[in-house]
Amino acid sequence: MLSVLARVKEKYKQSNKFLFALKAFFSALSIYFAIQVIFISTSGLVSADSSTEFPGLLLFGMFFCWGLTNVIELVEMLVAKKKEHFTFLLIATIFGFGVSFYILSLSI
């Protein structure tokens, strides 16, 4: 646990404060949506009643916020002129947005 906090403090010192706050906000939002999907899925397994929740929209929100977190990371890499893992992160971001919009098209 201390190692994780030390890593977060180090990232905070090295990064732009505004971009770090945005990244933390979208990461927290993505985690919130993931937890909501887990709760809806487990309650659907336990009861036979049909759910009125919208897990497709929650999955869209989760992947979209994850994609926004990656976009902020890409912007931060461009500002700091870091090229390490840039291509991989760009591909993962495009994939995340693609999955999120595919899930949105299925749930509408």
GROMACS .gro file of C-alpha atoms in nm:
model
  108
    1MET     CA    1   0.000   0.000   0.000
    2LEU     CA    2   0.284   0.239   0.081
    3SER     CA    3   0.447   0.160  -0.249
    4VAL     CA    4   0.131   0.263  -0.436
    5LEU     CA    5   0.108   0.590  -0.244
    6ALA     CA    6   0.474   0.662  -0.309
    7ARG     CA    7   0.420   0.601  -0.681
    8VAL     CA    8   0.118   0.835  -0.686
    9LYS     CA    9   0.318   1.108  -0.507
   10GLU     CA   10   0.602   1.068  -0.756
   11LYS     CA   11   0.361   1.092  -1.053
   12TYR     CA   12   0.201   1.400  -0.894
   13LYS     CA   13   0.538   1.575  -0.861
   14GLN     CA   14   0.638   1.495  -1.220
   15SER     CA   15   0.313   1.580  -1.401
   16ASN     CA   16   0.106   1.885  -1.474
   17LYS     CA   17  -0.133   1.932  -1.181
   18PHE     CA   18  -0.439   2.004  -1.394
   19LEU     CA   19  -0.381   1.702  -1.618
   20PHE     CA   20  -0.314   1.485  -1.314
   21ALA     CA   21  -0.645   1.596  -1.158
   22LEU     CA   22  -0.834   1.522  -1.480
   23LYS     CA   23  -0.669   1.183  -1.509
   24ALA     CA   24  -0.757   1.100  -1.148
   25PHE     CA   25  -1.118   1.214  -1.201
   26PHE     CA   26  -1.172   1.004  -1.514
   27SER     CA   27  -1.000   0.704  -1.356
   28ALA     CA   28  -1.228   0.730  -1.052
   29LEU     CA   29  -1.531   0.764  -1.280
   30SER     CA   30  -1.425   0.456  -1.474
   31ILE     CA   31  -1.384   0.258  -1.151
   32TYR     CA   32  -1.729   0.377  -1.036
   33PHE     CA   33  -1.891   0.253  -1.358
   34ALA     CA   34  -1.705  -0.080  -1.332
   35ILE     CA   35  -1.831  -0.134  -0.976
   36GLN     CA   36  -2.187  -0.048  -1.082
   37VAL     CA   37  -2.167  -0.305  -1.364
   38ILE     CA   38  -2.045  -0.568  -1.117
   39PHE     CA   39  -2.333  -0.496  -0.878
   40ILE     CA   40  -2.593  -0.510  -1.156
   41SER     CA   41  -2.445  -0.833  -1.293
   42THR     CA   42  -2.436  -1.010  -0.957
   43SER     CA   43  -2.788  -0.900  -0.866
   44GLY     CA   44  -2.907  -1.029  -1.204
   45LEU     CA   45  -2.750  -1.368  -1.133
   46VAL     CA   46  -2.916  -1.397  -0.793
   47SER     CA   47  -3.271  -1.295  -0.882
   48ALA     CA   48  -3.490  -1.402  -1.170
   49ASP     CA   49  -3.649  -1.057  -1.208
   50SER     CA   50  -3.562  -0.860  -1.517
   51SER     CA   51  -3.341  -0.564  -1.445
   52THR     CA   52  -3.442  -0.209  -1.525
   53GLU     CA   53  -3.080  -0.097  -1.510
   54PHE     CA   54  -2.882  -0.017  -1.820
   55PRO     CA   55  -2.555  -0.215  -1.807
   56GLY     CA   56  -2.476  -0.123  -2.168
   57LEU     CA   57  -2.472   0.246  -2.086
   58LEU     CA   58  -2.262   0.180  -1.777
   59LEU     CA   59  -2.014  -0.019  -1.986
   60PHE     CA   60  -2.007   0.265  -2.238
   61GLY     CA   61  -1.932   0.511  -1.956
   62MET     CA   62  -1.659   0.287  -1.818
   63PHE     CA   63  -1.478   0.243  -2.151
   64PHE     CA   64  -1.531   0.605  -2.252
   65CYS     CA   65  -1.383   0.737  -1.926
   66TRP     CA   66  -1.094   0.494  -1.963
   67GLY     CA   67  -1.037   0.627  -2.314
   68LEU     CA   68  -1.042   0.985  -2.186
   69THR     CA   69  -0.787   0.890  -1.921
   70ASN     CA   70  -0.564   0.754  -2.197
   71VAL     CA   71  -0.613   1.071  -2.405
   72ILE     CA   72  -0.497   1.282  -2.112
   73GLU     CA   73  -0.197   1.054  -2.071
   74LEU     CA   74  -0.118   1.097  -2.443
   75VAL     CA   75  -0.141   1.475  -2.414
   76GLU     CA   76   0.086   1.465  -2.113
   77MET     CA   77   0.335   1.252  -2.306
   78LEU     CA   78   0.329   1.499  -2.597
   79VAL     CA   79   0.383   1.797  -2.366
   80ALA     CA   80   0.672   1.627  -2.186
   81LYS     CA   81   0.810   1.493  -2.518
   82LYS     CA   82   0.814   1.136  -2.389
   83LYS     CA   83   0.790   0.882  -2.668
   84GLU     CA   84   0.807   0.568  -2.456
   85HIS     CA   85   0.500   0.344  -2.516
   86PHE     CA   86   0.327   0.623  -2.711
   87THR     CA   87   0.220   0.404  -3.003
   88PHE     CA   88   0.089   0.129  -2.777
   89LEU     CA   89  -0.112   0.380  -2.570
   90LEU     CA   90  -0.251   0.539  -2.887
   91ILE     CA   91  -0.367   0.200  -3.017
   92ALA     CA   92  -0.520   0.113  -2.677
   93THR     CA   93  -0.702   0.448  -2.672
   94ILE     CA   94  -0.847   0.398  -3.020
   95PHE     CA   95  -0.949   0.044  -2.923
   96GLY     CA   96  -1.115   0.168  -2.601
   97PHE     CA   97  -1.315   0.434  -2.783
   98GLY     CA   98  -1.410   0.182  -3.051
   99VAL     CA   99  -1.537  -0.066  -2.793
  100SER     CA  100  -1.726   0.205  -2.606
  101PHE     CA  101  -1.907   0.328  -2.917
  102TYR     CA  102  -1.982  -0.030  -3.025
  103ILE     CA  103  -2.139  -0.097  -2.684
  104LEU     CA  104  -2.336   0.228  -2.713
  105SER     CA  105  -2.468   0.124  -3.054
  106LEU     CA  106  -2.580  -0.210  -2.910
  107SER     CA  107  -2.756  -0.057  -2.610
  108ILE     CA  108  -2.955   0.206  -2.798
   0.00000   0.00000   0.00000
